[in-house]
Coordinates of C-alpha atoms in Angstrom, one line a residue:
Chain A
X1 CA -11.6 34.1 9.4
X2 CA -15.2 34.7 10.4
X3 CA -16.2 31.0 10.4
X4 CA -12.9 29.6 11.8
X5 CA -11.3 30.6 15.0
X6 CA -7.6 30.8 15.1
X7 CA -7.2 27.4 16.7
X8 CA -9.4 25.8 14.1
X9 CA -7.4 27.4 11.3
X10 CA -4.3 25.8 12.6
X11 CA -6.0 22.4 12.3
X12 CA -6.4 23.1 8.6
X13 CA -3.1 24.7 7.8
X14 CA -0.7 22.7 10.0
X15 CA -0.9 19.4 8.1
X16 CA -0.2 21.2 4.9
X17 CA 3.4 21.8 5.7
X18 CA 5.0 21.5 9.2
X19 CA 3.0 18.5 10.2
X20 CA 2.4 16.9 6.8
X21 CA 1.0 13.4 7.1
X22 CA 3.4 11.9 4.5
X23 CA 6.6 13.7 4.9
X24 CA 6.5 14.3 8.7
X25 CA 4.1 12.0 10.4
X26 CA 5.0 9.1 7.9
X27 CA 1.4 8.0 7.6
X28 CA -0.4 6.8 4.6
X29 CA 2.6 6.0 2.4
X30 CA 1.3 2.5 1.7
X31 CA -1.3 3.2 -0.8
X32 CA 0.1 6.6 -1.9
X33 CA 3.1 5.7 -3.9
X34 CA 2.0 3.0 -6.2
X35 CA -0.7 5.0 -8.0
X36 CA 1.3 8.2 -8.6
X37 CA 2.5 7.3 -12.1
X38 CA -0.3 9.3 -13.5
X39 CA -1.6 12.7 -12.3
X40 CA -5.2 11.7 -12.9
X41 CA -5.0 8.7 -10.6
X42 CA -3.2 10.7 -8.0
X43 CA -6.0 13.3 -8.0
X44 CA -8.7 10.7 -7.8
X45 CA -6.9 9.0 -4.9
X46 CA -6.5 12.3 -3.1
X47 CA -10.2 13.1 -3.5
X48 CA -11.2 9.6 -2.3
X49 CA -9.1 10.0 0.8
X50 CA -10.5 13.5 1.4
X51 CA -14.0 12.1 1.4
X52 CA -13.2 9.1 3.6
X53 CA -11.1 10.9 6.1
X54 CA -13.4 14.0 6.4
X55 CA -16.5 12.0 6.8
X56 CA -15.0 9.2 8.8
X57 CA -13.5 11.7 11.3
X58 CA -17.0 13.2 11.9
X59 CA -18.6 9.8 12.3
X60 CA -16.0 8.5 14.8
X61 CA -16.1 11.8 16.6
X62 CA -19.9 11.6 17.0
X63 CA -19.6 8.1 18.3
X64 CA -16.6 8.7 20.5
X65 CA -18.5 8.6 23.8
X66 CA -20.3 5.3 23.1
X67 CA -17.5 3.2 21.6
X68 CA -16.1 0.9 24.2
X69 CA -12.3 1.4 24.0
X70 CA -11.6 -2.4 23.8
X71 CA -13.3 -2.8 20.4
X72 CA -12.6 0.6 19.0
X73 CA -10.3 -0.7 16.3
X74 CA -13.0 -2.9 14.9
X75 CA -15.5 -0.1 15.0
X76 CA -13.1 2.2 13.2
X77 CA -12.4 -0.4 10.6
X78 CA -16.1 -1.0 9.9
X79 CA -16.7 2.8 9.5
X80 CA -13.8 3.2 7.1
X81 CA -14.7 0.0 5.2
X82 CA -18.2 1.3 4.7
X83 CA -17.0 4.6 3.4
X84 CA -14.5 3.0 1.1
X85 CA -17.1 0.7 -0.3
X86 CA -19.1 3.8 -1.2
X87 CA -16.0 5.3 -2.9
X88 CA -15.3 2.0 -4.7
X89 CA -18.8 1.6 -6.0
X90 CA -19.0 5.3 -7.2
X91 CA -15.7 4.9 -9.0
X92 CA -16.8 1.7 -10.7
X93 CA -20.0 3.4 -11.8
X94 CA -18.6 6.7 -13.1
X95 CA -15.0 6.1 -13.9
X96 CA -14.6 2.4 -14.6
X97 CA -11.2 2.7 -16.4
X98 CA -9.7 4.6 -13.6
X99 CA -11.0 2.2 -11.0
X100 CA -9.2 -0.5 -12.9
X101 CA -5.9 1.5 -12.8
X102 CA -6.3 2.0 -9.1
X103 CA -7.2 -1.7 -8.7
X104 CA -6.7 -2.9 -5.1
X105 CA -5.4 0.5 -3.9
X106 CA -9.0 1.8 -3.4
X107 CA -9.6 -1.0 -1.0
X108 CA -6.3 -0.3 0.7
X109 CA -7.6 3.1 1.8
X110 CA -9.1 1.1 4.6
X111 CA -5.7 0.3 6.0
X112 CA -4.2 3.6 5.1
X113 CA -2.5 4.5 8.3
X114 CA -3.4 8.1 7.9
X115 CA -7.0 7.3 8.5
X116 CA -6.6 5.1 11.5
X117 CA -4.0 7.5 12.8
X118 CA -6.2 10.5 12.7
X119 CA -9.1 8.5 14.2
X120 CA -7.0 7.4 17.1
X121 CA -5.1 10.6 17.6
X122 CA -7.8 13.2 17.0
X123 CA -11.4 12.1 16.3
X124 CA -11.6 10.0 19.5
X125 CA -10.9 13.1 21.6
X126 CA -12.4 16.0 19.8
X127 CA -15.8 17.3 18.7
X128 CA -17.2 16.7 15.2
X129 CA -16.5 20.1 13.7
X130 CA -12.9 20.2 14.8
X131 CA -12.5 16.6 13.7
X132 CA -13.9 17.4 10.3
X133 CA -11.4 20.3 9.9
X134 CA -8.6 18.0 11.1
X135 CA -9.7 15.3 8.6
X136 CA -9.9 17.8 5.7
X137 CA -6.5 19.4 6.6
X138 CA -4.7 16.0 6.8
X139 CA -6.3 14.7 3.6
X140 CA -5.3 17.9 1.7
X141 CA -1.8 17.6 3.1
X142 CA -1.7 14.0 1.8
X143 CA -3.2 15.0 -1.5
X144 CA -0.7 17.8 -2.1
X145 CA 2.2 15.4 -1.9
X146 CA 0.4 12.8 -4.0
X147 CA -0.4 15.3 -6.7
X148 CA 3.2 16.8 -6.6
X149 CA 4.6 13.3 -7.0
X150 CA 2.1 12.4 -9.7
X151 CA 2.8 15.7 -11.6
X152 CA 6.6 15.1 -11.8
X153 CA 6.3 11.4 -12.6
X154 CA 3.8 11.9 -15.4
X155 CA 5.6 15.0 -16.8
X156 CA 9.0 13.5 -16.8
X157 CA 8.0 9.9 -17.4
X158 CA 5.5 10.2 -20.3
X159 CA 5.7 13.9 -21.2
X160 CA 2.0 14.4 -20.5
X161 CA -0.2 15.9 -17.9
X162 CA -3.7 14.5 -17.3
X163 CA -3.2 12.8 -20.7
X164 CA -2.5 16.1 -22.6
X165 CA 0.8 16.2 -24.5
X166 CA 2.2 19.3 -22.9
X167 CA 5.8 18.7 -24.1
X168 CA 4.8 17.8 -27.7
X169 CA 4.3 14.5 -29.4
X170 CA 7.1 12.0 -28.7
X171 CA 6.3 9.9 -31.9
X172 CA 5.9 12.7 -34.4
X173 CA 8.8 14.6 -32.8
X174 CA 7.1 18.0 -32.2
X175 CA 7.7 20.5 -29.4
X176 CA 10.5 19.7 -27.1
X177 CA 11.0 16.3 -28.7
X178 CA 12.2 18.1 -31.9
X179 CA 15.2 19.3 -29.9
X180 CA 16.1 15.7 -29.0
X181 CA 14.4 15.5 -25.6
X182 CA 13.5 12.0 -24.5
X183 CA 11.0 10.7 -21.9
X184 CA 12.5 9.2 -18.9
X185 CA 10.7 5.9 -18.8
X186 CA 12.2 5.1 -15.4
X187 CA 10.0 7.7 -13.8
X188 CA 7.0 5.5 -14.5
X189 CA 8.5 2.6 -12.5
X190 CA 7.7 2.2 -8.9
X191 CA 11.1 2.8 -7.3
X192 CA 11.1 6.4 -8.6
X193 CA 8.1 7.2 -6.5
X194 CA 10.1 6.5 -3.4
X195 CA 13.0 8.6 -4.7
X196 CA 10.8 11.5 -5.6
X197 CA 9.2 11.5 -2.2
X198 CA 12.7 11.3 -0.7
X199 CA 13.7 14.4 -2.6
X200 CA 10.5 16.3 -1.5
X201 CA 11.4 15.4 2.1
X202 CA 14.9 16.6 1.5
X203 CA 13.8 20.0 0.1
X204 CA 11.3 20.5 2.9
X205 CA 13.8 19.8 5.6
X206 CA 16.4 22.0 4.1
X207 CA 14.0 24.9 4.1
X208 CA 12.8 24.2 7.6
X209 CA 15.8 23.0 9.6
X210 CA 13.8 22.4 12.8
X211 CA 12.4 19.3 11.2
X212 CA 15.7 17.6 10.9
X213 CA 15.9 14.2 12.7
X214 CA 18.8 13.0 14.9
X215 CA 19.7 10.1 12.6
Chain B
X1 CA 6.2 -26.5 -9.8
X2 CA 3.3 -24.1 -9.8
X3 CA 3.8 -23.6 -6.1
X4 CA 7.5 -23.0 -6.4
X5 CA 6.9 -20.5 -9.1
X6 CA 4.3 -18.6 -7.2
X7 CA 6.4 -18.8 -4.1
X8 CA 9.5 -17.2 -5.7
X9 CA 7.3 -14.8 -7.7
X10 CA 5.7 -13.4 -4.5
X11 CA 9.0 -13.1 -2.7
X12 CA 11.1 -11.4 -5.3
X13 CA 9.2 -10.2 -8.2
X14 CA 5.9 -9.0 -6.7
X15 CA 7.7 -8.1 -3.4
X16 CA 5.1 -6.4 -1.2
X17 CA 7.4 -3.5 -0.3
X18 CA 9.4 -2.9 -3.4
X19 CA 6.8 -3.6 -6.1
X20 CA 3.6 -2.5 -4.5
X21 CA 4.6 -0.4 -1.5
X22 CA 2.4 -2.3 0.9
X23 CA 3.0 -2.0 4.6
X24 CA 5.3 0.9 4.1
X25 CA 4.1 2.6 7.3
X26 CA 5.3 -0.1 9.7
X27 CA 8.2 -0.8 7.4
X28 CA 9.5 2.8 8.0
X29 CA 8.4 3.0 11.6
X30 CA 9.7 -0.3 12.9
X31 CA 13.0 -0.6 11.0
X32 CA 15.4 1.2 13.3
X33 CA 16.6 -2.0 14.9
X34 CA 17.2 -5.4 13.4
X35 CA 15.7 -7.3 16.4
X36 CA 12.4 -5.5 16.3
X37 CA 12.3 -5.7 12.6
X38 CA 12.7 -9.5 12.8
X39 CA 9.8 -9.7 15.3
X40 CA 7.4 -7.7 13.1
X41 CA 8.5 -9.6 10.0
X42 CA 7.8 -12.9 11.6
X43 CA 4.4 -11.8 12.8
X44 CA 3.6 -10.6 9.2
X45 CA 4.5 -14.0 7.7
X46 CA 2.4 -15.7 10.3
X47 CA -0.7 -13.6 9.9
X48 CA -0.5 -13.6 6.1
X49 CA -0.2 -17.4 6.1
X50 CA -3.4 -17.6 8.1
X51 CA -5.5 -14.8 6.6
X52 CA -4.9 -15.3 2.9
X53 CA -6.2 -18.9 2.8
X54 CA -9.1 -18.0 5.1
X55 CA -10.1 -15.0 2.9
X56 CA -9.7 -17.3 -0.2
X57 CA -12.3 -19.6 1.3
X58 CA -14.6 -16.6 2.1
X59 CA -14.1 -15.3 -1.4
X60 CA -14.7 -18.7 -3.1
X61 CA -17.8 -19.7 -1.1
X62 CA -19.5 -16.5 -0.1
X63 CA -18.4 -13.4 -1.9
X64 CA -17.8 -14.2 -5.6
X65 CA -20.5 -13.9 -8.2
X66 CA -22.6 -17.1 -7.9
X67 CA -20.5 -18.4 -5.0
X68 CA -23.5 -19.1 -2.9
X69 CA -24.7 -21.8 -5.3
X70 CA -23.8 -24.4 -2.7
X71 CA -26.7 -23.2 -0.6
X72 CA -29.2 -24.1 -3.3
X73 CA -30.4 -23.0 -6.7
X74 CA -32.1 -19.8 -5.6
X75 CA -28.9 -18.4 -4.1
X76 CA -26.9 -18.8 -7.3
X77 CA -27.5 -15.4 -8.7
X78 CA -26.2 -13.4 -5.8
X79 CA -23.0 -11.4 -6.2
X80 CA -21.7 -10.2 -2.8
X81 CA -18.3 -9.1 -4.0
X82 CA -19.0 -5.5 -3.0
X83 CA -18.8 -6.8 0.6
X84 CA -15.3 -8.1 0.2
X85 CA -13.5 -5.1 1.8
X86 CA -15.6 -5.3 4.9
X87 CA -15.5 -9.1 5.1
X88 CA -11.7 -9.3 4.6
X89 CA -10.9 -6.6 7.1
X90 CA -13.2 -8.2 9.7
X91 CA -11.6 -11.6 9.2
X92 CA -8.2 -10.0 9.5
X93 CA -9.1 -8.1 12.7
X94 CA -10.6 -11.2 14.3
X95 CA -7.9 -13.5 13.2
X96 CA -5.2 -11.2 14.6
X97 CA -7.0 -11.2 18.0
X98 CA -7.4 -15.0 17.9
X99 CA -3.8 -15.5 16.9
X100 CA -2.8 -13.3 19.7
X101 CA -4.8 -15.2 22.3
X102 CA -3.6 -18.6 21.0
X103 CA 0.1 -17.6 20.9
X104 CA -0.2 -16.2 24.4
X105 CA -1.6 -19.4 25.7
X106 CA 0.7 -21.9 24.0
X107 CA 3.9 -20.1 23.5
X108 CA 4.6 -17.3 25.9
X109 CA 8.1 -16.8 24.6
X110 CA 6.9 -16.3 21.1
X111 CA 4.2 -14.0 22.5
X112 CA 6.8 -11.9 24.2
X113 CA 8.7 -11.4 21.1
X114 CA 5.7 -10.9 18.8
X115 CA 3.3 -9.5 21.4
X116 CA 3.4 -5.8 20.8
X117 CA 3.4 -6.2 17.1
X118 CA 0.4 -8.4 16.6
X119 CA -2.3 -5.7 17.2
X120 CA -0.4 -3.3 14.9
X121 CA -0.7 -5.8 12.2
X122 CA -4.5 -5.6 11.9
X123 CA -4.0 -2.2 10.2
X124 CA -0.9 -3.2 8.2
X125 CA -1.7 -2.6 4.5
X126 CA 0.4 -5.7 3.6
X127 CA -2.1 -8.0 5.2
X128 CA -5.2 -6.6 3.6
X129 CA -3.2 -6.1 0.4
X130 CA -2.3 -9.8 0.4
X131 CA -6.0 -10.7 0.5
X132 CA -7.0 -8.2 -2.1
X133 CA -4.3 -9.2 -4.5
X134 CA -5.2 -12.8 -3.9
X135 CA -8.7 -11.9 -5.0
X136 CA -7.8 -9.7 -8.0
X137 CA -5.2 -12.2 -9.3
X138 CA -7.7 -15.0 -9.1
X139 CA -5.5 -17.5 -7.4
X140 CA -7.1 -20.9 -8.2
X141 CA -6.7 -23.2 -5.3
X142 CA -6.5 -23.1 -1.5
X143 CA -3.0 -24.5 -1.5
X144 CA -1.7 -21.9 -3.9
X145 CA -3.3 -19.2 -1.7
X146 CA -1.3 -20.5 1.3
X147 CA 1.8 -20.4 -0.8
X148 CA 1.0 -16.9 -1.9
X149 CA 0.5 -15.8 1.7
X150 CA 3.7 -17.3 3.0
X151 CA 5.7 -16.1 0.0
X152 CA 4.5 -12.5 0.3
X153 CA 5.1 -12.6 4.0
X154 CA 8.7 -13.8 3.5
X155 CA 9.2 -11.1 0.9
X156 CA 8.1 -8.4 3.4
X157 CA 10.3 -10.0 6.1
X158 CA 13.3 -9.8 3.8
X159 CA 12.6 -6.2 2.9
X160 CA 12.3 -5.0 6.5
X161 CA 15.3 -7.1 7.6
X162 CA 17.5 -5.5 4.9
X163 CA 16.4 -1.9 5.5
X164 CA 16.8 -2.4 9.3
X165 CA 20.4 -3.7 8.8
X166 CA 21.2 -0.8 6.5
X167 CA 19.7 1.7 8.9
X168 CA 21.8 0.3 11.8
X169 CA 24.9 0.8 9.8
X170 CA 24.1 4.2 8.3
X171 CA 24.1 5.7 11.7
X172 CA 27.9 5.8 11.4
X173 CA 28.0 7.6 8.0
X174 CA 27.6 11.3 7.5
X175 CA 24.3 11.8 5.7
X176 CA 23.4 15.3 4.7
X177 CA 21.5 16.7 7.7
X178 CA 18.2 17.3 5.9
X179 CA 18.2 13.8 4.5
X180 CA 18.8 12.1 7.9
X181 CA 16.2 9.6 9.1
X182 CA 13.2 9.5 6.8
X183 CA 14.7 11.0 3.7
X184 CA 17.6 8.7 3.3
X185 CA 15.4 5.7 4.2
X186 CA 13.1 6.5 1.3
X187 CA 16.0 6.9 -1.1
X188 CA 17.6 3.6 0.0
X189 CA 14.3 1.8 -0.4
X190 CA 14.1 3.3 -3.9
X191 CA 17.5 2.0 -4.7
X192 CA 16.7 -1.4 -3.2
X193 CA 13.5 -1.5 -5.3
X194 CA 15.6 -0.9 -8.4
X195 CA 17.7 -3.8 -7.4
X196 CA 14.7 -6.0 -6.9
X197 CA 13.4 -5.1 -10.3
X198 CA 16.2 -7.1 -11.9
X199 CA 14.4 -10.2 -10.5
X200 CA 11.7 -9.4 -13.0
X201 CA 13.7 -11.1 -15.7
X202 CA 13.5 -14.4 -13.7
X203 CA 10.0 -15.3 -14.6
X204 CA 8.9 -12.8 -17.2
X205 CA 5.4 -13.3 -18.5
X206 CA 5.0 -16.1 -15.9
X207 CA 1.3 -16.6 -16.6
X208 CA 1.7 -17.5 -20.3
X209 CA 4.7 -19.7 -19.7
X210 CA 2.9 -21.6 -16.9
X211 CA 0.5 -23.1 -19.4
X212 CA 3.2 -24.1 -21.9
X213 CA 5.3 -26.0 -19.3
X214 CA 8.6 -25.1 -20.8
X215 CA 11.7 -26.9 -19.7
X216 CA 14.0 -24.9 -17.4
X217 CA 16.9 -24.6 -19.8
X218 CA 14.8 -23.0 -22.4
X219 CA 13.5 -20.5 -19.9
X220 CA 17.1 -19.6 -19.0
X221 CA 18.0 -18.9 -22.6
X222 CA 14.8 -16.9 -22.9
X223 CA 15.8 -14.9 -19.9
X224 CA 19.0 -13.8 -21.5
X225 CA 17.3 -12.6 -24.7
X226 CA 14.7 -10.8 -22.7
X227 CA 17.1 -9.1 -20.4
X228 CA 17.2 -6.1 -22.6
X229 CA 13.5 -5.7 -22.5
X230 CA 13.3 -6.5 -18.8
X231 CA 12.4 -2.9 -18.0
X232 CA 9.3 -3.0 -20.2
X233 CA 8.5 -6.4 -18.8
X234 CA 8.5 -5.2 -15.3
X235 CA 6.4 -2.2 -16.3
X236 CA 4.0 -4.6 -17.9
X237 CA 3.9 -6.8 -14.9
X238 CA 3.2 -4.0 -12.5
X239 CA 0.5 -2.7 -14.8
X240 CA -1.2 -6.1 -14.9
X241 CA -1.0 -6.3 -11.2

């Protein structure tokens, strides 16, 4: 850890597990669940949030001493909205199909609680480098859950990963399908995202009992 | 009729929480007690009812491709739709502030019950989501956008009320320790969402039927025959949305 001091490394590693934004802080669930039916969309969403949160944290942190606290919410919203517009335009230019699948959920990164939450809780009180690390750490923690949910939903729901037919062809009955395996179409519907996240939380808390809530 | 259809569609079928997961953060955070859940739900209905029509006007007369034509010929070719995120969120943030001031002035009792929730609402995804869906679904008139706003708000209200009531009761049951709190709430919400999916049969393919103006009885029969394929229908609906 030449570049990172121990304290900084914690900023990066903590949100990955014990302080995960989705499963522990309960932030950013809003736009996370609806787009996880496909792995590809989950990855794009995770990368977009990484970009917005990493950069946004730095910008807010640089401005933290000149923002009057009364109007800080508006300032934060403008910063996020600008970054999200950049993401949206880039997606429309280079991955038009994908931006159609994500539809309004790119725009909803603006009100993704994880972003406002990190601005409020961290970037307003810390220097740019530490804020950057915090942003990256939290965005990666968010992305890990998103990609895990996307992985299981796409694998079990349509038998593909990133569009590749990893389990064989369901129409020509090759691979696993020859043995009578069927896709679980239910995994593609929105309620299953909630249940998959619920199960992830369950597993995480069974492994680390200190996270268990008092009802 | 159009209004009624959109109203019920936005409450039950395209329910903010169960179909699109909007406003999940506050939905999970503020649903421990029924009383607070009612306060937040009422505030969401209120703010959605104000901001969706307002953003509809903005979209129609400023942001859309060629929307500036009312300013004169030379403005007709401008397309400002890339600004919609920033305009919508600015409108929402200012409206929330305004609403807060007005409510405080004219109805202190309502302010006391909504007060703490109003500022929270500016960053509730359900509010921005309402405006963005209004834009992407191309809702045609101002009146319909109001109906859509109110309907979505009521849908959100119902969802948070239901989960808060369940969470109040679940305190007396023995949930596996690791699932307590957040985990079980997720799973209950998932189960409720499955329940709400059955409403999908109510107005399947609403958009095509609207144009044909079918009598109600026929729709009811159609509903029965389509029940088997309701799953695909819902999948299709959510994809379109």
